[in-house]
Amino acid sequence: MNSRKEVSEAVIRRLPKYLRCLGELKSKKVLRISSKELSERMSLTASQIRQDLSCFGEFGQQGYGYNIEYLNESISKILGTYNGFKVIVIGAGNMGTAITKSDRIKNRGFNVVGIFDNNKDLIGTTIGNIKIQHIDKVKEFIKSNKIDIAALTIPKEQTEKIAEKMVTYGIKGLWNFSAIELKLPEHIAIENVHLSDSIMVLGYKINNE
Amino acid sequence: MNSRKEVSEAVIRRLPKYLRCLGELKSKKVLRISSKELSERMSLTASQIRQDLSCFGEFGQQGYGYNIEYLNESISKILGTYNGFKVIVIGAGNMGTAITKSDRIKNRGFNVVGIFDNNKDLIGTTIGNIKIQHIDKVKEFIKSNKIDIAALTIPKEQTEKIAEKMVTYGIKGLWNFSAIELKLPEHIAIENVHLSDSIMVLGYKINNE
DNA sequence: TAGATTGTTAATCGATTAACAATC
DNA sequence: TAGATTGTTAATCGATTAACAATC
């Protein structure tokens, strides 16, 4: 959509945080906010907020600030929450189940519409109201349902191979929960959630702060 | 331990990635590697690797490179994987279960030794071989078992209150899975895993790359 | 209109990259 | 010893912060 100058990763990763803050304000029926006020709530600088937002357009008004409803909508759009992205989960373990059941993810507009596993005992059982299907069915399912995203919650040994298959089946983005770096064609979006990396960073922080 | 100059967050977050790469090399029985080779494997610059490592000490040798075993050990230490950190999980849902069962996390030296919930139906049942206890027991448990880390996998409405309690009970670090920013005393280490933020970043990438 | 606050340009700060003397 | 490669200092690049004219 907006491909002005290439927005930095740091800016992108702040957008969901803005969204959370704006959501709170909205629920408190606050109508407008200045970059200054917002910066205090979020422990950022006002300058950074204005700079960040200006990557995507002009959302404020001099002398007034930002309309919360409008800014919330705008950032939501940028993050694709109105795209109706369809998600499948590969791997019906605890992580796959957690994602499938997550209201939070659903509320942000990412809809889990299929779950796949290779364990025959699980096939046909349901998570939420979604039936677990055999992984052999995934190719057909992706094509006929125009799936956008695959969440990979499978053992790391299998992840690379499955990821490559997903690409050939036409998936646009991979949400990877295995502790490996996927090397895939440029046009495939990848987002990693490396829990073991995360807890080690916590370990570092405990020792050093 | 090593509190030289204050190492930047970016450097810290690369450490687990180094560790993963070194682990692979180790399993391939490779004994040594130069920053150049390592940089190619990891899609970084050799300069950055040397700069990163130099924040923590001198691990290499001119003309030789880095001993993989030694570097692996050194980074592991920096990340606290030898500290025998004890972890409790608050919330025995799917996320809590996933963490508890994770071999990866255990292999990195973070030991889940207790799980707590407020759902009476769950009390006494086990995950792995750990009994779920009522949350009323958590204070006593933390003190008598010298727990370091609490993983918070509970609904976001309850997270702030529980987090504050954890602090008073003497927890050193919080691994927070709720989509809120915790404001706690400086000396408490916090690491957030915001899955909904993560999938929105993926949504952005799909639209823009 | 006067005050407030934006979007943007310029200045600063920090992180990454390049270069190289030290040394294994 | 000669070649390789480190750790570190200097240069560059990018991100954050400050300043301010534009304008609601």
Coordinates of C-alpha atoms (C1' of nucleotides) in Angstrom, one line a residue:
Chain A
M1 CA 0.0 0.0 0.0
N2 CA 2.2 2.8 1.3
S3 CA 5.7 2.1 0.0
R4 CA 7.3 5.5 0.3
K5 CA 10.8 5.1 1.5
E6 CA 11.1 1.8 3.2
V7 CA 10.1 2.1 6.8
S8 CA 12.5 0.7 9.4
E9 CA 11.8 -2.4 11.4
A10 CA 12.0 -0.5 14.6
V11 CA 9.1 1.7 13.5
I12 CA 7.0 -1.2 12.4
R13 CA 7.5 -3.0 15.8
R14 CA 6.2 0.1 17.6
L15 CA 3.0 0.2 15.7
P16 CA 1.2 -2.6 17.6
K17 CA 2.2 -0.8 20.8
Y18 CA 0.6 2.4 19.6
L19 CA -2.5 0.3 18.8
R20 CA -2.7 -1.1 22.3
C21 CA -2.4 2.3 23.9
L22 CA -5.0 3.8 21.6
G23 CA -7.3 0.9 22.3
E24 CA -7.1 1.6 26.0
L25 CA -7.8 5.3 25.4
K26 CA -10.7 4.4 23.2
S27 CA -12.3 2.2 25.8
K28 CA -12.0 5.2 28.2
K29 CA -13.9 7.2 25.7
V30 CA -11.0 9.6 25.1
L31 CA -11.5 11.3 21.8
R32 CA -8.2 13.0 21.0
I33 CA -4.6 13.0 22.2
S34 CA -1.4 15.0 21.5
S35 CA 1.9 13.4 20.7
K36 CA 3.1 14.8 24.0
E37 CA 0.4 13.1 26.1
L38 CA 0.8 9.9 24.1
S39 CA 4.5 10.0 24.6
E40 CA 4.1 10.2 28.4
R41 CA 1.8 7.2 28.4
M42 CA 4.1 5.2 26.3
S43 CA 7.5 6.3 27.7
L44 CA 8.6 7.5 24.3
T45 CA 9.4 11.0 23.0
A46 CA 6.7 13.1 21.3
S47 CA 9.2 13.6 18.5
Q48 CA 9.5 9.9 17.9
I49 CA 5.8 9.4 17.7
R50 CA 5.4 12.2 15.2
Q51 CA 8.3 10.9 13.2
D52 CA 7.0 7.4 13.3
L53 CA 3.5 8.3 12.2
S54 CA 4.8 10.5 9.4
C55 CA 6.2 7.5 7.7
F56 CA 2.7 6.5 6.8
G57 CA 0.8 9.7 6.2
E58 CA -0.6 12.7 8.1
F59 CA -2.9 11.6 10.8
G60 CA -2.9 14.6 13.1
Q61 CA -4.0 18.2 13.1
Q62 CA -2.1 21.3 14.3
G63 CA -3.4 22.7 17.5
Y64 CA -5.6 19.6 18.1
G65 CA -3.5 16.5 18.1
Y66 CA -4.7 13.1 16.9
N67 CA -8.2 11.8 16.8
I68 CA -7.9 8.5 18.6
E69 CA -10.6 6.6 16.6
Y70 CA -9.0 7.7 13.3
L71 CA -5.4 7.0 14.3
N72 CA -6.5 3.6 15.7
E73 CA -8.2 2.8 12.4
S74 CA -5.2 4.0 10.4
I75 CA -2.6 2.0 12.2
S76 CA -4.9 -1.1 12.1
K77 CA -5.1 -0.7 8.4
I78 CA -1.3 -0.4 8.0
L79 CA -0.9 -3.6 10.0
G80 CA -3.3 -5.5 7.8
T81 CA -5.9 -6.2 10.5
Y82 CA -8.7 -5.4 8.0
N83 CA -7.4 -7.6 5.3
G84 CA -9.2 -10.6 6.7
F85 CA -6.0 -12.6 6.6
K86 CA -6.6 -16.3 6.7
V87 CA -4.3 -18.4 8.9
I88 CA -3.7 -22.1 9.1
V89 CA -1.8 -23.7 12.0
I90 CA 0.6 -26.5 11.2
G91 CA 1.0 -28.7 14.3
A92 CA -1.8 -29.2 16.7
G93 CA 0.3 -29.2 19.9
N94 CA 0.0 -26.8 22.7
M95 CA 1.4 -23.9 20.9
G96 CA -0.8 -24.5 17.9
T97 CA -3.8 -24.9 20.2
A98 CA -2.9 -21.6 22.0
I99 CA -2.8 -19.7 18.7
T100 CA -6.0 -21.2 17.5
K101 CA -7.9 -20.4 20.6
S102 CA -6.4 -16.9 21.0
D103 CA -9.2 -14.3 21.1
R104 CA -6.5 -11.6 20.9
I105 CA -5.3 -12.7 17.6
K106 CA -8.8 -13.2 16.3
N107 CA -9.8 -9.7 17.5
R108 CA -6.9 -8.3 15.5
G109 CA -8.4 -9.7 12.4
F110 CA -6.3 -12.8 11.9
N111 CA -8.6 -15.8 11.4
V112 CA -7.4 -19.3 12.0
V113 CA -9.4 -21.4 9.6
G114 CA -7.5 -24.7 9.6
I115 CA -5.3 -26.9 11.7
F116 CA -3.1 -29.7 10.4
D117 CA -1.1 -32.4 12.0
N118 CA 0.4 -35.8 11.0
N119 CA -0.7 -37.6 14.2
K120 CA -3.5 -39.8 13.1
D121 CA -5.0 -39.9 16.6
L122 CA -5.7 -36.2 16.4
I123 CA -7.3 -36.1 12.9
G124 CA -11.0 -35.3 13.2
T125 CA -10.8 -34.0 16.7
T126 CA -11.5 -30.3 17.1
I127 CA -9.8 -27.2 18.6
G128 CA -12.3 -24.5 19.2
N129 CA -14.7 -25.4 16.4
I130 CA -12.0 -26.2 13.9
K131 CA -11.3 -29.8 12.8
I132 CA -7.8 -31.0 12.8
Q133 CA -6.9 -32.4 9.3
H134 CA -4.1 -34.5 8.1
I135 CA -1.2 -32.6 6.7
D136 CA -1.7 -34.4 3.4
K137 CA -4.7 -32.2 2.9
V138 CA -3.0 -28.9 3.4
K139 CA -2.0 -28.2 -0.2
E140 CA -5.6 -28.5 -1.5
F141 CA -6.9 -26.5 1.5
I142 CA -4.5 -23.6 1.0
K143 CA -5.4 -23.3 -2.7
S144 CA -9.2 -23.6 -2.3
N145 CA -9.4 -21.4 0.7
K146 CA -6.8 -18.8 -0.3
I147 CA -4.8 -19.0 2.9
D148 CA -2.4 -16.2 3.5
I149 CA -0.5 -17.2 6.6
A150 CA 0.8 -20.5 8.0
A151 CA 1.8 -20.7 11.6
L152 CA 4.5 -23.3 12.0
T153 CA 4.3 -25.0 15.4
I154 CA 6.1 -28.2 14.6
P155 CA 9.4 -29.8 15.7
K156 CA 12.3 -27.8 14.4
E157 CA 13.6 -30.8 12.3
Q158 CA 10.5 -30.7 10.2
T159 CA 10.1 -27.0 9.9
E160 CA 12.4 -26.1 7.0
K161 CA 10.9 -28.8 4.7
I162 CA 7.3 -27.8 5.6
A163 CA 8.1 -24.1 5.2
E164 CA 9.4 -24.7 1.7
K165 CA 6.2 -26.6 0.8
M166 CA 4.1 -23.8 2.1
V167 CA 5.9 -21.5 -0.3
T168 CA 5.2 -23.7 -3.2
Y169 CA 1.5 -23.9 -2.2
G170 CA 1.3 -20.1 -2.3
I171 CA 1.4 -19.0 1.3
K172 CA 2.3 -15.3 1.7
G173 CA 3.6 -15.3 5.2
L174 CA 5.1 -17.7 7.7
W175 CA 4.8 -17.3 11.5
N176 CA 7.6 -19.5 12.6
F177 CA 7.8 -20.9 16.2
S178 CA 10.8 -23.1 15.7
A179 CA 14.2 -22.1 16.8
I180 CA 15.7 -21.9 13.3
E181 CA 16.2 -19.2 10.7
L182 CA 14.2 -19.9 7.6
K183 CA 15.9 -19.0 4.3
L184 CA 13.1 -18.5 1.8
P185 CA 12.5 -16.3 -1.3
E186 CA 12.4 -12.6 -0.7
H187 CA 8.7 -12.2 -1.4
I188 CA 7.7 -14.5 1.5
A189 CA 7.1 -12.6 4.8
I190 CA 8.6 -14.3 7.8
E191 CA 8.0 -13.5 11.5
N192 CA 9.8 -15.6 14.1
V193 CA 8.8 -16.2 17.6
H194 CA 11.8 -17.8 19.3
L195 CA 10.7 -18.5 22.9
S196 CA 14.0 -20.0 23.9
D197 CA 15.8 -16.9 22.6
S198 CA 13.4 -14.8 24.6
I199 CA 13.9 -16.6 28.0
M200 CA 17.7 -16.4 27.5
V201 CA 17.4 -12.7 27.0
L202 CA 15.5 -12.7 30.3
G203 CA 18.3 -14.7 31.9
Y204 CA 20.8 -12.1 30.7
K205 CA 18.7 -9.3 32.1
I206 CA 18.4 -11.0 35.5
N207 CA 22.2 -11.2 35.7
N208 CA 22.9 -7.7 34.5
E209 CA 20.3 -5.2 35.6
Chain B
M1 CA 28.8 -10.5 36.1
N2 CA 30.2 -8.5 33.2
S3 CA 29.0 -5.0 33.7
R4 CA 31.4 -3.0 31.6
K5 CA 29.7 -0.3 29.7
E6 CA 26.1 -1.3 29.3
V7 CA 25.6 -3.5 26.3
S8 CA 22.9 -2.5 23.9
E9 CA 19.7 -4.5 23.6
A10 CA 20.4 -5.2 19.9
V11 CA 23.6 -7.0 20.9
I12 CA 21.9 -9.0 23.6
R13 CA 19.2 -10.2 21.2
R14 CA 21.8 -11.5 18.8
L15 CA 23.5 -13.7 21.4
P16 CA 20.9 -16.5 21.3
K17 CA 21.3 -16.6 17.6
Y18 CA 25.0 -17.0 17.8
L19 CA 24.3 -19.8 20.3
R20 CA 22.0 -21.6 17.8
C21 CA 24.6 -21.3 15.0
L22 CA 27.4 -22.5 17.2
G23 CA 25.2 -25.4 18.4
E24 CA 24.8 -26.5 14.8
L25 CA 28.5 -26.3 14.1
K26 CA 29.2 -28.2 17.3
S27 CA 26.9 -31.0 16.2
K28 CA 28.8 -31.1 13.0
K29 CA 32.0 -31.6 14.9
V30 CA 33.4 -28.3 13.6
L31 CA 36.1 -27.1 16.0
R32 CA 36.8 -23.6 15.1
I33 CA 35.4 -20.7 13.0
S34 CA 36.5 -17.3 11.9
S35 CA 34.3 -14.2 12.2
K36 CA 34.2 -14.2 8.4
E37 CA 32.8 -17.7 8.1
L38 CA 30.4 -17.2 10.9
S39 CA 29.2 -14.0 9.3
E40 CA 28.4 -15.7 6.1
R41 CA 26.4 -18.4 7.9
M42 CA 24.4 -15.9 9.9
S43 CA 24.0 -13.1 7.3
L44 CA 25.8 -10.6 9.4
T45 CA 29.1 -8.8 8.9
A46 CA 32.3 -10.2 10.4
S47 CA 32.9 -6.8 11.9
Q48 CA 29.6 -6.8 13.8
I49 CA 30.3 -10.3 15.2
R50 CA 33.7 -9.2 16.5
Q51 CA 32.3 -6.0 17.8
D52 CA 29.4 -7.9 19.5
L53 CA 31.7 -10.4 21.2
S54 CA 34.1 -7.8 22.3
C55 CA 31.4 -6.4 24.6
F56 CA 31.9 -9.4 26.8
G57 CA 35.6 -10.3 26.6
E58 CA 38.1 -11.8 24.2
F59 CA 37.0 -15.1 23.0
G60 CA 39.1 -15.5 19.8
Q61 CA 42.7 -15.8 18.8
Q62 CA 44.5 -14.0 16.0
G63 CA 45.1 -16.1 13.0
Y64 CA 42.9 -18.9 14.3
G65 CA 39.4 -17.6 14.9
Y66 CA 37.1 -18.8 17.6
N67 CA 37.0 -22.1 19.3
I68 CA 33.4 -23.2 18.9
E69 CA 33.1 -25.1 22.1
Y70 CA 34.6 -22.3 24.1
L71 CA 32.6 -19.6 22.4
N72 CA 29.4 -21.6 22.9
E73 CA 30.1 -22.0 26.6
S74 CA 31.0 -18.4 27.0
I75 CA 27.8 -17.1 25.4
S76 CA 25.8 -19.7 27.3
K77 CA 27.2 -18.3 30.5
I78 CA 26.5 -14.7 29.6
L79 CA 22.8 -15.7 29.0
G80 CA 22.6 -17.4 32.3
T81 CA 21.9 -20.9 31.0
Y82 CA 24.3 -22.3 33.7
N83 CA 22.6 -20.5 36.5
G84 CA 20.0 -23.2 37.0
F85 CA 17.3 -20.6 36.9
K86 CA 14.1 -21.9 38.4
V87 CA 10.9 -21.0 36.7
I88 CA 7.2 -21.2 37.7
V89 CA 4.4 -20.9 35.3
I90 CA 1.3 -18.9 36.3
G91 CA -1.7 -20.1 34.3
A92 CA -2.1 -23.7 33.2
G93 CA -3.6 -22.9 29.8
N94 CA -2.2 -23.9 26.5
M95 CA 0.6 -21.4 26.6
G96 CA 1.6 -22.4 30.1
T97 CA 1.5 -26.0 29.1
A98 CA 3.6 -25.4 26.0
I99 CA 6.3 -23.7 28.1
T100 CA 6.3 -26.4 30.7
K101 CA 6.7 -29.1 28.2
S102 CA 9.3 -27.3 26.1
D103 CA 12.4 -29.4 25.8
R104 CA 14.1 -26.4 24.1
I105 CA 13.7 -24.2 27.2
K106 CA 14.7 -27.0 29.5
N107 CA 17.8 -27.7 27.4
R108 CA 18.8 -24.1 27.7
G109 CA 18.9 -24.5 31.5
F110 CA 15.6 -22.9 32.5
N111 CA 13.7 -25.4 34.7
V112 CA 10.0 -25.2 35.2
V113 CA 9.4 -26.5 38.7
G114 CA 5.9 -25.3 39.4
I115 CA 2.6 -24.5 37.8
F116 CA -0.2 -22.5 39.3
D117 CA -3.8 -21.8 38.4
N118 CA -7.0 -20.6 40.1
N119 CA -9.2 -23.2 38.3
K120 CA -10.0 -25.8 41.0
D121 CA -10.7 -28.5 38.4
L122 CA -7.0 -28.3 37.3
I123 CA -5.5 -28.4 40.8
G124 CA -3.7 -31.7 41.4
T125 CA -3.6 -32.7 37.7
T126 CA -0.2 -32.8 36.1
I127 CA 1.6 -31.3 33.1
G128 CA 4.8 -33.3 32.3
N129 CA 5.4 -34.5 35.8
I130 CA 4.6 -31.3 37.6
K131 CA 1.5 -30.9 39.7
I132 CA -0.7 -27.9 39.1
Q133 CA -1.2 -26.1 42.4
H134 CA -3.6 -23.4 43.5
I135 CA -2.4 -19.9 43.1
D136 CA -2.8 -19.4 46.8
K137 CA 0.2 -21.6 47.3
V138 CA 2.5 -19.5 45.1
K139 CA 4.0 -17.2 47.7
E140 CA 5.1 -20.0 50.0
F141 CA 6.4 -21.9 47.0
I142 CA 8.5 -19.1 45.7
K143 CA 10.1 -18.5 49.0
S144 CA 10.9 -22.0 49.9
N145 CA 12.1 -23.0 46.4
K146 CA 14.0 -19.8 45.6
I147 CA 12.2 -19.3 42.3
D148 CA 13.9 -16.9 39.9
I149 CA 11.4 -16.4 37.1
A150 CA 7.6 -16.4 36.7
A151 CA 6.1 -16.9 33.3
L152 CA 2.8 -15.1 33.2
T153 CA 0.3 -16.9 30.9
I154 CA -2.9 -15.6 32.3
P155 CA -5.6 -13.3 31.0
K156 CA -4.4 -9.7 30.6
E157 CA -6.9 -8.3 33.1
Q158 CA -5.2 -10.3 35.9
T159 CA -1.6 -9.8 34.8
E160 CA -0.7 -6.5 36.3
K161 CA -1.9 -7.5 39.8
I162 CA -0.2 -10.9 39.7
A163 CA 3.0 -9.3 38.4
E164 CA 3.1 -7.0 41.4
K165 CA 2.6 -9.8 43.8
M166 CA 5.4 -11.8 42.1
V167 CA 7.7 -8.8 42.8
T168 CA 6.8 -8.7 46.5
Y169 CA 7.4 -12.5 46.7
G170 CA 10.9 -12.0 45.5
I171 CA 10.8 -13.0 41.8
K172 CA 13.8 -11.7 39.8
G173 CA 12.4 -11.9 36.3
L174 CA 9.0 -11.9 34.6
W175 CA 8.3 -13.6 31.3
N176 CA 5.1 -11.8 30.3
F177 CA 2.8 -13.3 27.7
S178 CA 0.0 -10.8 28.1
A179 CA -0.4 -7.9 25.7
I180 CA 0.3 -5.2 28.3
E181 CA 3.4 -3.3 29.3
L182 CA 4.3 -4.0 32.9
K183 CA 5.5 -1.1 35.0
L184 CA 7.6 -2.5 37.8
P185 CA 10.6 -1.5 39.8
E186 CA 13.9 -1.1 37.9
H187 CA 15.6 -4.2 39.4
I188 CA 12.9 -6.6 38.0
A189 CA 13.8 -8.0 34.7
I190 CA 11.0 -8.2 32.2
E191 CA 10.8 -9.9 28.9
N192 CA 7.6 -9.7 26.8
V193 CA 6.2 -12.1 24.3
H194 CA 3.4 -10.3 22.5
L195 CA 2.0 -12.8 20.0
S196 CA -0.6 -10.5 18.7
D197 CA 2.0 -7.8 18.1
S198 CA 4.0 -10.4 16.3
I199 CA 1.3 -11.5 13.9
M200 CA 0.5 -7.9 13.1
V201 CA 4.1 -7.2 12.1
L202 CA 3.7 -10.2 9.9
G203 CA 0.6 -8.7 8.5
Y204 CA 2.5 -5.5 7.7
K205 CA 5.3 -7.5 6.0
I206 CA 2.9 -9.3 3.8
N207 CA 1.4 -6.0 2.6
N208 CA 4.7 -4.3 2.1
E209 CA 7.5 -6.6 1.0
Chain C
dT1 C1' -7.0 36.2 16.9
dA2 C1' -3.7 33.6 20.2
dG3 C1' -2.4 29.2 21.7
dA4 C1' -1.5 24.6 20.7
dT5 C1' 0.4 21.2 18.2
dT6 C1' 1.4 19.2 14.0
dG7 C1' 4.8 17.6 10.1
dT8 C1' 9.4 18.2 8.8
dT9 C1' 14.1 19.8 8.6
dA10 C1' 18.4 19.9 11.1
dA11 C1' 21.3 18.3 15.0
dT12 C1' 22.7 14.6 17.9
dC13 C1' 23.4 10.3 19.3
dG14 C1' 24.2 5.4 18.9
dA15 C1' 25.0 1.3 16.1
dT16 C1' 27.1 -0.7 12.2
dT17 C1' 30.9 -1.1 9.1
dA18 C1' 35.6 -0.4 7.6
dA19 C1' 40.4 -0.3 8.4
dC20 C1' 44.5 -1.7 10.6
dA21 C1' 48.0 -2.5 14.1
dA22 C1' 48.8 -6.4 17.2
dT23 C1' 49.8 -11.1 17.5
dC24 C1' 48.8 -16.0 17.2
Chain D
dT1 C1' 58.7 -16.7 9.4
dA2 C1' 54.4 -15.5 6.6
dG3 C1' 49.5 -15.6 6.6
dA4 C1' 45.4 -15.3 9.0
dT5 C1' 42.5 -13.2 11.9
dT6 C1' 41.6 -11.0 16.0
dG7 C1' 40.2 -6.8 19.0
dT8 C1' 39.8 -2.0 18.6
dT9 C1' 39.9 2.6 16.8
dA10 C1' 38.0 5.5 13.3
dA11 C1' 34.4 6.4 9.7
dT12 C1' 29.9 5.9 8.1
dC13 C1' 25.3 5.2 8.3
dG14 C1' 20.8 5.2 10.4
dA15 C1' 17.7 6.3 14.1
dT16 C1' 16.3 9.3 17.7
dT17 C1' 15.7 13.9 19.4
dA18 C1' 15.4 18.9 19.0
dA19 C1' 13.8 22.9 16.9
dC20 C1' 10.6 25.5 14.3
dA21 C1' 7.8 27.2 10.6
dA22 C1' 3.1 26.1 9.1
dT23 C1' -1.5 26.0 10.4
dC24 C1' -5.6 24.4 12.8

